[in-house]
Amino acid sequence: MKKVHKIFLIFLFALVQTACEETTDTGSGDKTVDGMDAGGKGTTDSDSDSDSDSDSDTDNDNDTDGDSDSDSDSDSDDDFEECAKAEAEAESKSKPVDIIWFIDNSGSMDQELYWVKIKINNEFVDFFNTSGLDYRLVLISKKGTDDDEITVPDPLGSDAAHFLHIDQDIGSNDGLQKILDTYPDWQDFIREDSLKVFIATTDDDSDPMDAQTFKDETVALTDPGFPDGFMFHGIIACCNPLFGCINGVIVGAAPGLVYKDLIDDTGGVQGDLCSNNWTPIFNELAEAVLESVISCNYEIPDPGNGETIDPDKVNVTWEKPDGGPYTIPKVPGESDCSTNSWYYDDDVTPTEIILCPDTCEGIQDIEGASVNIIFGCDTIVDVD
């Protein structure tokens, strides 16, 4: 699982008009994010400059970045010190998340239904409320007070803004099919711009629907549908070849191999249905959901004092605890993204700075990494 850490931005605004050298460094020729290798790990180089590439001085100007100035490293924001003086703080944005959770109502699930009922408020929803996450939860399972039914207690049970219970009996093998069958009942509750997350809780496997069929049929849904795909988590019986899982008197019905395929395909979390302690499972699920919605979209704040931001004088750098800062060049838009790049939400009147997906993932994988946005110097662009 990715390390979850808070990414802060330091916004530096030019208060006086000064000249800045454009110091794009193309000496390395690679497409990895400066300061990390292709796998997202932090790197250190063995050359004599202070950046992460392997360049050398060839222009007799006493620097080592291949340009014609007298600095020592075009990957450092030291180049920006003369044209950026004031600073402010901001944080990365989080996407809203919509969770669709089905719970098996077969007779062998009595204990598991009980655990969900008593823990869903304190060990799942409270985590979201504390974090300030914009979430909605759809629960698909038979509603009632019998052992094979579930009624979610307050406060979540009566929170119509965040919770919708679809009263639907879920059998041992038809959970995925029931998700699709009930879509008209909950499609108006989910949002177009949200991250979509499925959670399965069952002691059996899906039959006859396999993982690929579910993915194909889900992606085909519309209004709002799943245009950006989904993540799939599960508390399942896996992978004892006979029962799925076994722990004393707690025994599964069959290994949930279809659910495991969906979890693996989407980078989800797999919880052990036969565990006699579901607290770590709920905590891990909640953390995984929260982690997945932390974005690399950064709002551009108002500099105040009547100052305005020139979109052509913005630069992005990042650093890790043991290295950096490293400059990330700009590209025109998302379709132009490389491994090491960023772009605006709108190139003419930008309101957000967005790290490209590979850059975002690589930086988020490094514990303690931070991103700096520097204003006032000519923007360094990706020339490839």
mmCIF file of C-alpha atoms in Angstrom:
data_model
loop_
_atom_site.group_PDB
_atom_site.id
_atom_site.type_symbol
_atom_site.label_atom_id
_atom_site.label_comp_id
_atom_site.label_asym_id
_atom_site.label_seq_id
_atom_site.Cartn_x
_atom_site.Cartn_y
_atom_site.Cartn_z
ATOM 1 C CA MET A 1 0.000 0.000 0.000
ATOM 2 C CA LYS A 2 1.178 3.488 -0.676
ATOM 3 C CA LYS A 3 2.434 5.540 2.202
ATOM 4 C CA VAL A 4 -0.104 8.174 3.191
ATOM 5 C CA HIS A 5 1.430 11.526 3.889
ATOM 6 C CA LYS A 6 0.350 15.117 3.818
ATOM 7 C CA ILE A 7 1.739 17.125 0.925
ATOM 8 C CA PHE A 8 2.197 20.822 1.643
ATOM 9 C CA LEU A 9 2.824 23.521 -0.931
ATOM 10 C CA ILE A 10 4.911 26.598 -0.389
ATOM 11 C CA PHE A 11 3.699 29.286 -2.758
ATOM 12 C CA LEU A 12 6.267 31.995 -3.462
ATOM 13 C CA PHE A 13 5.068 35.207 -5.084
ATOM 14 C CA ALA A 14 7.174 37.858 -6.789
ATOM 15 C CA LEU A 15 6.772 41.230 -5.092
ATOM 16 C CA VAL A 16 9.180 43.032 -7.365
ATOM 17 C CA GLN A 17 9.897 42.618 -11.084
ATOM 18 C CA THR A 18 13.235 40.867 -11.538
ATOM 19 C CA ALA A 19 14.762 38.843 -14.305
ATOM 20 C CA CYS A 20 15.046 35.057 -14.135
ATOM 21 C CA GLU A 21 17.219 32.797 -16.203
ATOM 22 C CA GLU A 22 15.318 29.916 -17.819
ATOM 23 C CA THR A 23 17.259 26.877 -16.694
ATOM 24 C CA THR A 24 15.656 23.835 -18.269
ATOM 25 C CA ASP A 25 17.965 20.853 -17.743
ATOM 26 C CA THR A 26 17.850 18.264 -20.506
ATOM 27 C CA GLY A 27 21.220 16.694 -19.820
ATOM 28 C CA SER A 28 19.968 13.366 -18.526
ATOM 29 C CA GLY A 29 17.679 12.478 -21.429
ATOM 30 C CA ASP A 30 15.599 10.141 -19.269
ATOM 31 C CA LYS A 31 11.892 10.348 -18.470
ATOM 32 C CA THR A 32 11.974 9.518 -14.772
ATOM 33 C CA VAL A 33 10.998 12.048 -12.135
ATOM 34 C CA ASP A 34 14.142 13.858 -10.987
ATOM 35 C CA GLY A 35 15.242 12.370 -7.681
ATOM 36 C CA MET A 36 13.715 8.930 -8.149
ATOM 37 C CA ASP A 37 14.209 5.957 -10.410
ATOM 38 C CA ALA A 38 11.598 4.531 -12.778
ATOM 39 C CA GLY A 39 10.035 2.599 -9.929
ATOM 40 C CA GLY A 40 9.385 5.714 -7.862
ATOM 41 C CA LYS A 41 12.201 5.143 -5.379
ATOM 42 C CA GLY A 42 14.454 7.932 -4.221
ATOM 43 C CA THR A 43 17.856 7.993 -5.900
ATOM 44 C CA THR A 44 21.194 9.600 -5.394
ATOM 45 C CA ASP A 45 23.648 10.158 -8.209
ATOM 46 C CA SER A 46 27.389 9.896 -8.279
ATOM 47 C CA ASP A 47 28.245 12.948 -10.363
ATOM 48 C CA SER A 48 29.752 16.163 -9.059
ATOM 49 C CA ASP A 49 26.698 18.385 -9.352
ATOM 50 C CA SER A 50 23.799 18.564 -6.926
ATOM 51 C CA ASP A 51 20.946 17.292 -9.090
ATOM 52 C CA SER A 52 19.831 13.738 -9.870
ATOM 53 C CA ASP A 53 21.209 13.393 -13.382
ATOM 54 C CA SER A 54 24.680 12.598 -14.662
ATOM 55 C CA ASP A 55 25.621 15.743 -16.550
ATOM 56 C CA SER A 56 28.973 17.453 -16.697
ATOM 57 C CA ASP A 57 30.290 20.888 -17.486
ATOM 58 C CA THR A 58 31.126 21.348 -21.174
ATOM 59 C CA ASP A 59 30.663 25.059 -21.758
ATOM 60 C CA ASN A 60 33.505 26.514 -19.608
ATOM 61 C CA ASP A 61 31.158 28.553 -17.452
ATOM 62 C CA ASN A 62 32.039 26.754 -14.199
ATOM 63 C CA ASP A 63 28.614 25.153 -13.894
ATOM 64 C CA THR A 64 27.584 21.550 -14.521
ATOM 65 C CA ASP A 65 24.157 21.720 -16.061
ATOM 66 C CA GLY A 66 25.041 22.365 -19.677
ATOM 67 C CA ASP A 67 23.600 25.862 -19.933
ATOM 68 C CA SER A 68 25.441 29.158 -20.296
ATOM 69 C CA ASP A 69 24.935 30.678 -16.884
ATOM 70 C CA SER A 70 27.089 30.385 -13.784
ATOM 71 C CA ASP A 71 24.850 28.343 -11.522
ATOM 72 C CA SER A 72 25.612 24.801 -10.431
ATOM 73 C CA ASP A 73 22.310 22.991 -10.781
ATOM 74 C CA SER A 74 19.281 23.722 -12.936
ATOM 75 C CA ASP A 75 17.216 21.252 -10.919
ATOM 76 C CA SER A 76 17.355 23.365 -7.766
ATOM 77 C CA ASP A 77 15.017 26.173 -6.846
ATOM 78 C CA ASP A 78 18.076 28.194 -5.863
ATOM 79 C CA ASP A 79 17.752 29.497 -9.429
ATOM 80 C CA PHE A 80 14.458 31.094 -8.415
ATOM 81 C CA GLU A 81 15.612 32.967 -5.300
ATOM 82 C CA GLU A 82 16.162 36.259 -7.072
ATOM 83 C CA CYS A 83 12.636 36.413 -8.499
ATOM 84 C CA ALA A 84 10.449 34.998 -5.710
ATOM 85 C CA LYS A 85 10.215 36.560 -2.275
ATOM 86 C CA ALA A 86 6.811 36.130 -0.533
ATOM 87 C CA GLU A 87 5.206 32.833 0.483
ATOM 88 C CA ALA A 88 1.887 31.261 1.508
ATOM 89 C CA GLU A 89 0.685 27.719 2.261
ATOM 90 C CA ALA A 90 -1.956 25.440 0.719
ATOM 91 C CA GLU A 91 -2.824 21.721 0.599
ATOM 92 C CA SER A 92 -3.631 19.226 -2.128
ATOM 93 C CA LYS A 93 -7.303 18.606 -2.875
ATOM 94 C CA SER A 94 -9.189 15.372 -2.302
ATOM 95 C CA LYS A 95 -11.764 13.897 -4.640
ATOM 96 C CA PRO A 96 -15.208 12.933 -3.322
ATOM 97 C CA VAL A 97 -15.651 9.186 -2.924
ATOM 98 C CA ASP A 98 -18.736 7.005 -3.440
ATOM 99 C CA ILE A 99 -18.633 3.558 -1.824
ATOM 100 C CA ILE A 100 -20.893 0.705 -2.935
ATOM 101 C CA TRP A 101 -20.812 -2.109 -0.387
ATOM 102 C CA PHE A 102 -22.656 -5.426 -0.639
ATOM 103 C CA ILE A 103 -22.986 -7.902 2.228
ATOM 104 C CA ASP A 104 -23.927 -11.543 1.716
ATOM 105 C CA ASN A 105 -27.188 -12.474 3.521
ATOM 106 C CA SER A 106 -26.774 -16.248 3.327
ATOM 107 C CA GLY A 107 -27.223 -18.226 6.542
ATOM 108 C CA SER A 108 -23.503 -18.727 7.047
ATOM 109 C CA MET A 109 -22.945 -14.962 7.323
ATOM 110 C CA ASP A 110 -24.750 -14.296 10.634
ATOM 111 C CA GLN A 111 -21.616 -13.446 12.597
ATOM 112 C CA GLU A 112 -20.166 -11.304 9.836
ATOM 113 C CA LEU A 113 -23.365 -9.250 9.522
ATOM 114 C CA TYR A 114 -23.213 -8.608 13.245
ATOM 115 C CA TRP A 115 -19.627 -7.400 13.065
ATOM 116 C CA VAL A 116 -20.409 -4.996 10.233
ATOM 117 C CA LYS A 117 -23.375 -3.601 12.149
ATOM 118 C CA ILE A 118 -21.452 -2.894 15.355
ATOM 119 C CA LYS A 119 -18.275 -1.609 13.721
ATOM 120 C CA ILE A 120 -19.384 0.371 10.664
ATOM 121 C CA ASN A 121 -19.946 3.580 12.634
ATOM 122 C CA ASN A 122 -17.025 3.629 15.050
ATOM 123 C CA GLU A 123 -14.316 2.034 12.951
ATOM 124 C CA PHE A 124 -15.185 3.033 9.396
ATOM 125 C CA VAL A 125 -17.410 6.084 9.086
ATOM 126 C CA ASP A 126 -15.815 7.952 12.006
ATOM 127 C CA PHE A 127 -12.515 7.724 10.162
ATOM 128 C CA PHE A 128 -14.042 9.554 7.197
ATOM 129 C CA ASN A 129 -15.785 12.152 9.329
ATOM 130 C CA THR A 130 -12.561 12.928 11.198
ATOM 131 C CA SER A 131 -10.624 13.258 7.960
ATOM 132 C CA GLY A 132 -13.180 15.606 6.406
ATOM 133 C CA LEU A 133 -13.640 13.268 3.437
ATOM 134 C CA ASP A 134 -16.605 13.976 1.148
ATOM 135 C CA TYR A 135 -18.101 10.472 1.058
ATOM 136 C CA ARG A 136 -21.339 8.660 0.266
ATOM 137 C CA LEU A 137 -22.010 5.037 1.144
ATOM 138 C CA VAL A 138 -24.482 2.725 -0.603
ATOM 139 C CA LEU A 139 -25.161 -0.510 1.302
ATOM 140 C CA ILE A 140 -26.768 -3.352 -0.660
ATOM 141 C CA SER A 141 -28.057 -6.030 1.693
ATOM 142 C CA LYS A 142 -31.332 -7.312 3.134
ATOM 143 C CA LYS A 143 -32.647 -4.858 5.714
ATOM 144 C CA GLY A 144 -34.105 -6.020 9.002
ATOM 145 C CA THR A 145 -33.342 -7.291 12.497
ATOM 146 C CA ASP A 146 -33.094 -11.051 11.906
ATOM 147 C CA ASP A 147 -29.706 -12.751 12.096
ATOM 148 C CA ASP A 148 -29.309 -12.822 8.312
ATOM 149 C CA GLU A 149 -30.332 -9.157 7.905
ATOM 150 C CA ILE A 150 -28.754 -5.842 8.778
ATOM 151 C CA THR A 151 -30.007 -2.466 9.963
ATOM 152 C CA VAL A 152 -27.236 0.080 10.295
ATOM 153 C CA PRO A 153 -27.564 2.002 13.564
ATOM 154 C CA ASP A 154 -27.385 5.771 13.953
ATOM 155 C CA PRO A 155 -25.715 8.088 13.331
ATOM 156 C CA LEU A 156 -24.967 6.655 9.878
ATOM 157 C CA GLY A 157 -28.289 4.824 9.586
ATOM 158 C CA SER A 158 -30.289 8.067 9.544
ATOM 159 C CA ASP A 159 -27.763 10.214 7.688
ATOM 160 C CA ALA A 160 -29.515 10.580 4.339
ATOM 161 C CA ALA A 161 -26.811 12.869 2.992
ATOM 162 C CA HIS A 162 -24.143 10.173 3.308
ATOM 163 C CA PHE A 163 -25.954 6.833 3.480
ATOM 164 C CA LEU A 164 -28.383 4.893 1.302
ATOM 165 C CA HIS A 165 -29.521 1.352 2.175
ATOM 166 C CA ILE A 166 -30.746 -0.723 -0.770
ATOM 167 C CA ASP A 167 -32.954 -3.449 0.698
ATOM 168 C CA GLN A 168 -31.899 -6.406 -1.424
ATOM 169 C CA ASP A 169 -31.339 -10.026 -0.425
ATOM 170 C CA ILE A 170 -27.799 -11.059 -1.434
ATOM 171 C CA GLY A 171 -27.240 -14.774 -1.945
ATOM 172 C CA SER A 172 -24.011 -16.716 -1.617
ATOM 173 C CA ASN A 173 -22.892 -16.270 -5.221
ATOM 174 C CA ASP A 174 -24.809 -13.345 -6.754
ATOM 175 C CA GLY A 175 -23.321 -10.253 -5.096
ATOM 176 C CA LEU A 176 -21.780 -8.865 -8.276
ATOM 177 C CA GLN A 177 -24.951 -9.471 -10.266
ATOM 178 C CA LYS A 178 -27.052 -7.741 -7.584
ATOM 179 C CA ILE A 179 -24.802 -4.683 -7.773
ATOM 180 C CA LEU A 180 -25.631 -4.363 -11.461
ATOM 181 C CA ASP A 181 -29.328 -5.247 -11.041
ATOM 182 C CA THR A 182 -29.868 -2.550 -8.401
ATOM 183 C CA TYR A 183 -27.966 0.206 -10.227
ATOM 184 C CA PRO A 184 -31.164 2.143 -11.098
ATOM 185 C CA ASP A 185 -31.905 2.316 -7.352
ATOM 186 C CA TRP A 186 -28.649 4.028 -6.410
ATOM 187 C CA GLN A 187 -27.288 5.678 -9.548
ATOM 188 C CA ASP A 188 -28.735 9.083 -8.573
ATOM 189 C CA PHE A 189 -26.915 8.885 -5.234
ATOM 190 C CA ILE A 190 -23.401 8.657 -6.696
ATOM 191 C CA ARG A 191 -21.582 11.524 -8.386
ATOM 192 C CA GLU A 192 -19.945 11.881 -11.759
ATOM 193 C CA ASP A 193 -16.660 13.324 -10.453
ATOM 194 C CA SER A 194 -16.198 10.915 -7.541
ATOM 195 C CA LEU A 195 -13.839 8.030 -7.029
ATOM 196 C CA LYS A 196 -15.969 4.852 -7.121
ATOM 197 C CA VAL A 197 -15.152 2.084 -4.641
ATOM 198 C CA PHE A 198 -16.762 -1.344 -4.258
ATOM 199 C CA ILE A 199 -16.529 -3.445 -1.097
ATOM 200 C CA ALA A 200 -17.615 -7.095 -1.026
ATOM 201 C CA THR A 201 -18.291 -8.962 2.210
ATOM 202 C CA THR A 202 -19.004 -12.644 1.578
ATOM 203 C CA ASP A 203 -17.802 -16.115 2.555
ATOM 204 C CA ASP A 204 -18.355 -17.563 -0.933
ATOM 205 C CA ASP A 205 -17.351 -16.916 -4.548
ATOM 206 C CA SER A 206 -19.160 -15.232 -7.438
ATOM 207 C CA ASP A 207 -20.890 -17.633 -9.810
ATOM 208 C CA PRO A 208 -21.401 -17.489 -12.747
ATOM 209 C CA MET A 209 -20.158 -13.892 -13.135
ATOM 210 C CA ASP A 210 -16.374 -13.595 -13.401
ATOM 211 C CA ALA A 211 -14.162 -10.561 -12.816
ATOM 212 C CA GLN A 212 -13.820 -9.483 -16.444
ATOM 213 C CA THR A 213 -17.582 -9.657 -17.083
ATOM 214 C CA PHE A 214 -18.249 -7.511 -14.020
ATOM 215 C CA LYS A 215 -15.674 -4.940 -15.118
ATOM 216 C CA ASP A 216 -17.075 -4.807 -18.644
ATOM 217 C CA GLU A 217 -20.690 -4.436 -17.524
ATOM 218 C CA THR A 218 -19.832 -1.864 -14.862
ATOM 219 C CA VAL A 219 -17.855 0.340 -17.236
ATOM 220 C CA ALA A 220 -20.809 0.221 -19.661
ATOM 221 C CA LEU A 221 -23.139 1.835 -17.087
ATOM 222 C CA THR A 222 -24.032 5.507 -17.641
ATOM 223 C CA ASP A 223 -25.619 8.519 -15.887
ATOM 224 C CA PRO A 224 -23.160 8.942 -14.183
ATOM 225 C CA GLY A 225 -21.583 5.527 -14.647
ATOM 226 C CA PHE A 226 -17.933 4.739 -14.029
ATOM 227 C CA PRO A 227 -15.992 6.804 -16.588
ATOM 228 C CA ASP A 228 -12.777 6.611 -14.562
ATOM 229 C CA GLY A 229 -13.158 2.972 -13.541
ATOM 230 C CA PHE A 230 -13.292 1.824 -9.914
ATOM 231 C CA MET A 231 -11.396 0.237 -7.040
ATOM 232 C CA PHE A 232 -12.506 -3.027 -5.483
ATOM 233 C CA HIS A 233 -11.906 -4.066 -1.871
ATOM 234 C CA GLY A 234 -13.192 -7.155 -0.117
ATOM 235 C CA ILE A 235 -13.595 -8.944 3.194
ATOM 236 C CA ILE A 236 -13.597 -12.414 1.706
ATOM 237 C CA ALA A 237 -12.788 -16.069 2.325
ATOM 238 C CA CYS A 238 -9.459 -16.651 0.605
ATOM 239 C CA CYS A 239 -7.548 -18.709 -0.212
ATOM 240 C CA ASN A 240 -7.939 -22.089 1.511
ATOM 241 C CA PRO A 241 -8.705 -24.436 -1.418
ATOM 242 C CA LEU A 242 -11.719 -26.033 0.338
ATOM 243 C CA PHE A 243 -13.375 -23.378 2.505
ATOM 244 C CA GLY A 244 -11.665 -20.164 1.495
ATOM 245 C CA CYS A 245 -10.605 -19.537 5.067
ATOM 246 C CA ILE A 246 -10.782 -21.263 8.437
ATOM 247 C CA ASN A 247 -10.045 -19.969 11.927
ATOM 248 C CA GLY A 248 -11.230 -22.229 14.726
ATOM 249 C CA VAL A 249 -15.020 -22.370 14.466
ATOM 250 C CA ILE A 250 -15.064 -19.612 11.813
ATOM 251 C CA VAL A 251 -15.150 -21.275 8.413
ATOM 252 C CA GLY A 252 -15.781 -19.883 4.942
ATOM 253 C CA ALA A 253 -17.926 -21.554 2.305
ATOM 254 C CA ALA A 254 -15.576 -21.343 -0.695
ATOM 255 C CA PRO A 255 -12.492 -19.367 -1.781
ATOM 256 C CA GLY A 256 -13.524 -15.986 -3.212
ATOM 257 C CA LEU A 257 -11.264 -16.164 -6.247
ATOM 258 C CA VAL A 258 -13.345 -13.856 -8.474
ATOM 259 C CA TYR A 259 -13.285 -11.189 -5.770
ATOM 260 C CA LYS A 260 -9.538 -11.679 -5.341
ATOM 261 C CA ASP A 261 -9.102 -11.097 -9.080
ATOM 262 C CA LEU A 262 -11.011 -7.805 -8.838
ATOM 263 C CA ILE A 263 -9.023 -6.735 -5.784
ATOM 264 C CA ASP A 264 -5.713 -7.513 -7.470
ATOM 265 C CA ASP A 265 -6.725 -5.918 -10.784
ATOM 266 C CA THR A 266 -7.720 -2.607 -9.177
ATOM 267 C CA GLY A 267 -5.125 -2.367 -6.398
ATOM 268 C CA GLY A 268 -7.644 -2.968 -3.620
ATOM 269 C CA VAL A 269 -7.379 -4.281 -0.059
ATOM 270 C CA GLN A 270 -8.196 -7.878 0.879
ATOM 271 C CA GLY A 271 -9.497 -8.523 4.399
ATOM 272 C CA ASP A 272 -9.704 -11.975 5.980
ATOM 273 C CA LEU A 273 -13.357 -12.904 6.587
ATOM 274 C CA CYS A 274 -12.306 -15.550 9.119
ATOM 275 C CA SER A 275 -10.431 -13.116 11.331
ATOM 276 C CA ASN A 276 -11.799 -12.869 14.846
ATOM 277 C CA ASN A 277 -10.767 -9.207 15.004
ATOM 278 C CA TRP A 278 -12.230 -6.971 12.318
ATOM 279 C CA THR A 279 -10.895 -3.700 13.729
ATOM 280 C CA PRO A 280 -7.658 -3.799 11.681
ATOM 281 C CA ILE A 281 -9.661 -4.764 8.584
ATOM 282 C CA PHE A 282 -12.011 -1.778 8.911
ATOM 283 C CA ASN A 283 -9.086 0.540 9.635
ATOM 284 C CA GLU A 284 -7.180 -0.691 6.588
ATOM 285 C CA LEU A 285 -10.226 -0.332 4.335
ATOM 286 C CA ALA A 286 -10.880 3.200 5.569
ATOM 287 C CA GLU A 287 -7.230 4.210 5.131
ATOM 288 C CA ALA A 288 -7.150 2.699 1.626
ATOM 289 C CA VAL A 289 -10.231 4.678 0.591
ATOM 290 C CA LEU A 290 -8.817 7.897 2.050
ATOM 291 C CA GLU A 291 -5.435 7.339 0.433
ATOM 292 C CA SER A 292 -6.916 6.738 -2.996
ATOM 293 C CA VAL A 293 -8.682 10.116 -3.104
ATOM 294 C CA ILE A 294 -5.655 12.230 -2.165
ATOM 295 C CA SER A 295 -4.982 14.004 -5.422
ATOM 296 C CA CYS A 296 -2.119 16.014 -6.850
ATOM 297 C CA ASN A 297 -4.352 18.964 -7.725
ATOM 298 C CA TYR A 298 -3.244 22.191 -6.070
ATOM 299 C CA GLU A 299 -5.400 25.288 -5.939
ATOM 300 C CA ILE A 300 -3.645 28.524 -6.837
ATOM 301 C CA PRO A 301 -4.333 30.904 -3.943
ATOM 302 C CA ASP A 302 -4.958 34.626 -4.099
ATOM 303 C CA PRO A 303 -1.595 36.295 -3.464
ATOM 304 C CA GLY A 304 -3.304 39.261 -1.798
ATOM 305 C CA ASN A 305 -2.095 42.875 -1.668
ATOM 306 C CA GLY A 306 -3.451 43.420 -5.162
ATOM 307 C CA GLU A 307 -0.843 41.119 -6.681
ATOM 308 C CA THR A 308 -1.713 38.959 -9.681
ATOM 309 C CA ILE A 309 -0.222 35.682 -10.861
ATOM 310 C CA ASP A 310 1.367 35.449 -14.280
ATOM 311 C CA PRO A 311 0.677 31.877 -15.555
ATOM 312 C CA ASP A 312 3.905 32.049 -17.574
ATOM 313 C CA LYS A 313 5.952 32.640 -14.418
ATOM 314 C CA VAL A 314 5.118 29.533 -12.368
ATOM 315 C CA ASN A 315 7.451 26.643 -11.580
ATOM 316 C CA VAL A 316 7.007 23.403 -9.636
ATOM 317 C CA THR A 317 9.694 21.651 -7.610
ATOM 318 C CA TRP A 318 9.622 18.767 -5.173
ATOM 319 C CA GLU A 319 11.958 17.415 -2.539
ATOM 320 C CA LYS A 320 12.379 14.390 -0.290
ATOM 321 C CA PRO A 321 13.880 14.276 3.215
ATOM 322 C CA ASP A 322 17.318 13.313 1.892
ATOM 323 C CA GLY A 323 17.459 15.188 -1.399
ATOM 324 C CA GLY A 324 16.247 17.898 -3.721
ATOM 325 C CA PRO A 325 14.690 20.202 -4.611
ATOM 326 C CA TYR A 326 14.087 18.946 -8.158
ATOM 327 C CA THR A 327 12.335 20.935 -10.870
ATOM 328 C CA ILE A 328 9.311 19.427 -12.660
ATOM 329 C CA PRO A 329 8.799 20.916 -16.148
ATOM 330 C CA LYS A 330 5.388 21.979 -17.458
ATOM 331 C CA VAL A 331 3.479 20.404 -20.380
ATOM 332 C CA PRO A 332 0.492 21.925 -22.242
ATOM 333 C CA GLY A 333 -2.103 19.466 -20.910
ATOM 334 C CA GLU A 334 -2.908 16.008 -19.600
ATOM 335 C CA SER A 335 -2.531 14.364 -23.019
ATOM 336 C CA ASP A 336 1.074 15.612 -23.145
ATOM 337 C CA CYS A 337 2.041 14.137 -19.763
ATOM 338 C CA SER A 338 5.409 12.471 -19.341
ATOM 339 C CA THR A 339 6.834 10.754 -16.292
ATOM 340 C CA ASN A 340 8.155 14.069 -14.982
ATOM 341 C CA SER A 341 5.662 16.882 -15.655
ATOM 342 C CA TRP A 342 2.708 19.047 -14.594
ATOM 343 C CA TYR A 343 0.013 21.124 -16.298
ATOM 344 C CA TYR A 344 -2.768 23.658 -15.595
ATOM 345 C CA ASP A 345 -6.472 22.882 -15.429
ATOM 346 C CA ASP A 346 -6.859 25.771 -17.903
ATOM 347 C CA ASP A 347 -3.798 27.145 -19.674
ATOM 348 C CA VAL A 348 -5.341 30.602 -20.200
ATOM 349 C CA THR A 349 -7.025 31.228 -16.827
ATOM 350 C CA PRO A 350 -5.644 28.540 -14.505
ATOM 351 C CA THR A 351 -7.051 27.883 -11.044
ATOM 352 C CA GLU A 352 -5.212 24.614 -10.329
ATOM 353 C CA ILE A 353 -1.766 23.105 -10.814
ATOM 354 C CA ILE A 354 -1.976 19.374 -11.546
ATOM 355 C CA LEU A 355 0.861 16.873 -11.368
ATOM 356 C CA CYS A 356 0.773 14.268 -14.141
ATOM 357 C CA PRO A 357 -0.285 10.786 -12.950
ATOM 358 C CA ASP A 358 3.154 9.121 -12.943
ATOM 359 C CA THR A 359 4.732 12.138 -11.282
ATOM 360 C CA CYS A 360 1.998 12.241 -8.651
ATOM 361 C CA GLU A 361 2.256 8.532 -7.881
ATOM 362 C CA GLY A 362 6.039 8.591 -7.725
ATOM 363 C CA ILE A 363 6.143 11.504 -5.280
ATOM 364 C CA GLN A 364 3.310 10.162 -3.103
ATOM 365 C CA ASP A 365 5.202 6.870 -2.754
ATOM 366 C CA ILE A 366 8.044 8.662 -0.944
ATOM 367 C CA GLU A 367 7.438 9.248 2.756
ATOM 368 C CA GLY A 368 7.919 12.889 3.706
ATOM 369 C CA ALA A 369 8.029 14.238 0.137
ATOM 370 C CA SER A 370 6.867 17.809 -0.398
ATOM 371 C CA VAL A 371 5.933 19.897 -3.414
ATOM 372 C CA ASN A 372 6.882 23.542 -3.865
ATOM 373 C CA ILE A 373 5.189 25.967 -6.244
ATOM 374 C CA ILE A 374 7.366 28.965 -7.116
ATOM 375 C CA PHE A 375 5.930 32.136 -8.649
ATOM 376 C CA GLY A 376 7.712 34.931 -10.442
ATOM 377 C CA CYS A 377 10.208 33.149 -12.728
ATOM 378 C CA ASP A 378 9.793 32.121 -16.363
ATOM 379 C CA THR A 379 8.150 28.712 -16.482
ATOM 380 C CA ILE A 380 10.435 25.783 -17.258
ATOM 381 C CA VAL A 381 8.730 23.666 -19.895
ATOM 382 C CA ASP A 382 9.178 20.116 -21.140
ATOM 383 C CA VAL A 383 10.861 20.502 -24.518
ATOM 384 C CA ASP A 384 10.274 16.886 -25.642
#
